[in-house]
PDB file of C-alpha atoms in Angstrom:
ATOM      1  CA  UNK B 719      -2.743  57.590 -59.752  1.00 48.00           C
ATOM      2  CA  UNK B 720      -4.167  55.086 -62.749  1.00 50.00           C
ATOM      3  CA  UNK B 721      -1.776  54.117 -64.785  1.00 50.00           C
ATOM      4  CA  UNK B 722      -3.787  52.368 -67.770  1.00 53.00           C
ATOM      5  CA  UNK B 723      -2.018  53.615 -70.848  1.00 49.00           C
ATOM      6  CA  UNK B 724      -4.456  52.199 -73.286  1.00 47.00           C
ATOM      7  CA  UNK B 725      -7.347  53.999 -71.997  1.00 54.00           C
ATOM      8  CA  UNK B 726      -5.165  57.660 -70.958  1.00 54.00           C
ATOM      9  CA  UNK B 727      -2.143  57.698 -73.284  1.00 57.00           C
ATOM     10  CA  UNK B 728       0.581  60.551 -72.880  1.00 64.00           C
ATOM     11  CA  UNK B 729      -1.154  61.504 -69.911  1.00 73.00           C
ATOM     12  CA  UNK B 730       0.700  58.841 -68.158  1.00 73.00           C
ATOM     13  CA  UNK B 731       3.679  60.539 -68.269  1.00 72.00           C
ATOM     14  CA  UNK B 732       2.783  64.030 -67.533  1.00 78.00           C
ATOM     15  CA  UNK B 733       1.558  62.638 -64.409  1.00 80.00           C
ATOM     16  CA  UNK B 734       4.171  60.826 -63.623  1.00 77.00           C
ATOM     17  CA  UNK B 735       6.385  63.772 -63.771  1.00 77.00           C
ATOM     18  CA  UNK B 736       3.826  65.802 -61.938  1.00 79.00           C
ATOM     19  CA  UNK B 737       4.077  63.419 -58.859  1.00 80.00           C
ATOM     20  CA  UNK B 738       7.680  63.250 -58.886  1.00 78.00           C
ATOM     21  CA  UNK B 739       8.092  66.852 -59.009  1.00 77.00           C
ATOM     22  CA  UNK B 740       5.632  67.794 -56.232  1.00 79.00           C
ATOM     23  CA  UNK B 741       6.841  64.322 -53.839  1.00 80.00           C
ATOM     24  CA  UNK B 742      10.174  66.114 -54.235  1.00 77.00           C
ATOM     25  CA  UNK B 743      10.125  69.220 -54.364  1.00 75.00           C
ATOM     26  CA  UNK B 744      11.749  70.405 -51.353  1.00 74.00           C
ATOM     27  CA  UNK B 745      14.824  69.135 -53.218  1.00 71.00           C
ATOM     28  CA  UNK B 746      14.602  70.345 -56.829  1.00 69.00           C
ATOM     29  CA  UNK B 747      13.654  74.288 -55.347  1.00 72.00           C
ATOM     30  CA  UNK B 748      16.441  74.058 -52.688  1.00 77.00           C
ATOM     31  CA  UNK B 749      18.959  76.184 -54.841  1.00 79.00           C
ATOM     32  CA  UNK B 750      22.071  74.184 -53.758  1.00 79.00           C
ATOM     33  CA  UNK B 751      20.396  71.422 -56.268  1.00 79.00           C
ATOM     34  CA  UNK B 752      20.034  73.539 -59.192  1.00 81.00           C
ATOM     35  CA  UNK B 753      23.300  72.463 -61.133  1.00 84.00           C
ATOM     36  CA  UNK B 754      21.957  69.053 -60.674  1.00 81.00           C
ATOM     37  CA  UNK B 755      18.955  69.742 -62.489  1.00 80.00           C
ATOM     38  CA  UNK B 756      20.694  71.981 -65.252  1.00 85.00           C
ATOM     39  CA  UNK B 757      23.057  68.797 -65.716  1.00 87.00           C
ATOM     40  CA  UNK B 758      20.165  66.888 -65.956  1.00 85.00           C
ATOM     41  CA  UNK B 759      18.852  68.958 -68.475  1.00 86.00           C
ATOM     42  CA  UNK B 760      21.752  68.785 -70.442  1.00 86.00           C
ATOM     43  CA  UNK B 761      21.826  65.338 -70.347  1.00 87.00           C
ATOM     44  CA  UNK B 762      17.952  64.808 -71.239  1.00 87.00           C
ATOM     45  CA  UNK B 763      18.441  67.237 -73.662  1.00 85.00           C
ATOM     46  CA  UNK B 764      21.561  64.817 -75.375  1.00 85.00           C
ATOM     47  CA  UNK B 765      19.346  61.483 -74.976  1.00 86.00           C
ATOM     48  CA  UNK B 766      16.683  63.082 -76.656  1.00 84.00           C
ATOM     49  CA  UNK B 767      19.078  64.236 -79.753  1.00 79.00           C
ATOM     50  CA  UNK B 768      20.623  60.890 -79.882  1.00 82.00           C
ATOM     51  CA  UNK B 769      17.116  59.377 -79.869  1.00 82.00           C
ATOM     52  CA  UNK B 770      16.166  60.995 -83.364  1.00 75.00           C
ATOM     53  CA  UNK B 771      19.717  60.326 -84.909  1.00 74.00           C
ATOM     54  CA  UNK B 772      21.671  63.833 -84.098  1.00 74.00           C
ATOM     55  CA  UNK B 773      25.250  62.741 -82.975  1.00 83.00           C
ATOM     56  CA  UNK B 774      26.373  65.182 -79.715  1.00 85.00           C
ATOM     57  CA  UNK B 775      28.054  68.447 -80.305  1.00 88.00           C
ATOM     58  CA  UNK B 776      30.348  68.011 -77.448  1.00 87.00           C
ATOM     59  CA  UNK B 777      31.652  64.782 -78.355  1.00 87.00           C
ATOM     60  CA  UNK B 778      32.216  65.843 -81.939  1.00 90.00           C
ATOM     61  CA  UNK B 779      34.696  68.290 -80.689  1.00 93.00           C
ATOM     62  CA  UNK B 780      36.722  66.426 -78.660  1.00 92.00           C
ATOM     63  CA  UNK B 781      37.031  63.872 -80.873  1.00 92.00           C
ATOM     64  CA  UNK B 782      37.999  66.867 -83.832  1.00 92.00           C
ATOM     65  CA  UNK B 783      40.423  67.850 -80.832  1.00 94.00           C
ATOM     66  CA  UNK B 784      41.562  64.166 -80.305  1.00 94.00           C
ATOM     67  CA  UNK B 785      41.820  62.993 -83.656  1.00 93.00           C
ATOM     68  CA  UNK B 786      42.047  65.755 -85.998  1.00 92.00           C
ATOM     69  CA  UNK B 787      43.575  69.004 -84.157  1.00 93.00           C
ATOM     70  CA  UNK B 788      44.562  70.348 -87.670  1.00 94.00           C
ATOM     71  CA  UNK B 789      41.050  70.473 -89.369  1.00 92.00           C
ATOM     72  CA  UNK B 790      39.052  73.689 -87.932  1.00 93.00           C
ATOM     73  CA  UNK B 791      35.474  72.010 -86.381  1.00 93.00           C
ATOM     74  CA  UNK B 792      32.132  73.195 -87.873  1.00 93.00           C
ATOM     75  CA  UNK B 793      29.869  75.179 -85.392  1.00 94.00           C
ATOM     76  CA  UNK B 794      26.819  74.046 -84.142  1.00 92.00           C
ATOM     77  CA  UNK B 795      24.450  74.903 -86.351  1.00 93.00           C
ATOM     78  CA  UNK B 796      26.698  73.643 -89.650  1.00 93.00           C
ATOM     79  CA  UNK B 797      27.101  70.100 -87.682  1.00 91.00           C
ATOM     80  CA  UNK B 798      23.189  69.643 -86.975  1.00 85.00           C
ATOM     81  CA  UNK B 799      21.823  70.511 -90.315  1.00 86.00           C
ATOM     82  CA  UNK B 800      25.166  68.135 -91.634  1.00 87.00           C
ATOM     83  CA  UNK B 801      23.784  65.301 -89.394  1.00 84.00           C
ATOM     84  CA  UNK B 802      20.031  65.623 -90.152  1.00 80.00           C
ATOM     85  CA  UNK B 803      21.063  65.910 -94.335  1.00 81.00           C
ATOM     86  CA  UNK B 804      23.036  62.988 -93.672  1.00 80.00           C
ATOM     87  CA  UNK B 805      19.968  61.120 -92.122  1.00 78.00           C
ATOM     88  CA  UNK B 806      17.871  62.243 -94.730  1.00 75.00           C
ATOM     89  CA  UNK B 807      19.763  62.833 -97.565  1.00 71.00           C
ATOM     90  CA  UNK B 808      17.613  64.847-100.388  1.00 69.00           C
ATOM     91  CA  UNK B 809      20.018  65.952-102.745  1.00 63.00           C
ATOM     92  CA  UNK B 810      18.414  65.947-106.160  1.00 60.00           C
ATOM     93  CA  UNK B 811      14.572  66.438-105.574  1.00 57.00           C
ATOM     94  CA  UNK B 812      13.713  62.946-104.305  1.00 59.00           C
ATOM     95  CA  UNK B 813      13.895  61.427-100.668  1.00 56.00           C
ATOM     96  CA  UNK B 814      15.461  58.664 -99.752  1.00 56.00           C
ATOM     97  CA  UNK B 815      14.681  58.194 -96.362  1.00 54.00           C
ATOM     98  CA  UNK B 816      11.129  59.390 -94.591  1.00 54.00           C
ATOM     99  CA  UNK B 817      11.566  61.888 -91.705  1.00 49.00           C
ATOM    100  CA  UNK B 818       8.456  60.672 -90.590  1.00 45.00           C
TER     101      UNK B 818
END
């Protein structure tokens, strides 16, 4: 496996996962080890949320439970598109802050 990223790019990565996959996959098929992979998942699926600036659902309710049990939480679509306006506020016609 060649792992010069200047001369392969994303490729890297994809093979990377490609190897680990097929090195272990006598593990990730075996069905007992299929909640580990769905919480992995879950949890990839979190880092990657936090990684462009969307808080996590599931912490935002317990903290509404915690802290606030008299305010009714939004759902989950009314919290993302709250986080991602509050990111990049464009109220008024002109952008503040580049999605980019």
């Amino acid at each position: 496996m060649d792992f010069k990223i200047a001369r392969e790019g994303g490729s890297v990565i994809v093979k990377i996962i490609k190897f680990t996959i097929m090195s272990q996959k006598h593990l990730i098929f075996s069905p007992k080890n299929w909640s580990r992979i769905a919480i992995l998942w879950q949890n990839l699926q979190k880092s990657f949320r936090l990684m462009v600036g969307v808080p996590d659902y599931e912490n935002y309710l317990k903290h509404m439970q915690q802290h606030h049990p008299d305010l009714t939480p939004m759902d989950a679509k009314t919290f993302y598109r709250h986080c991602v306006d509050a990111r990049y506020p464009s109220s008024g016609g002109n952008m503040k802050k580049c999605p980019c």
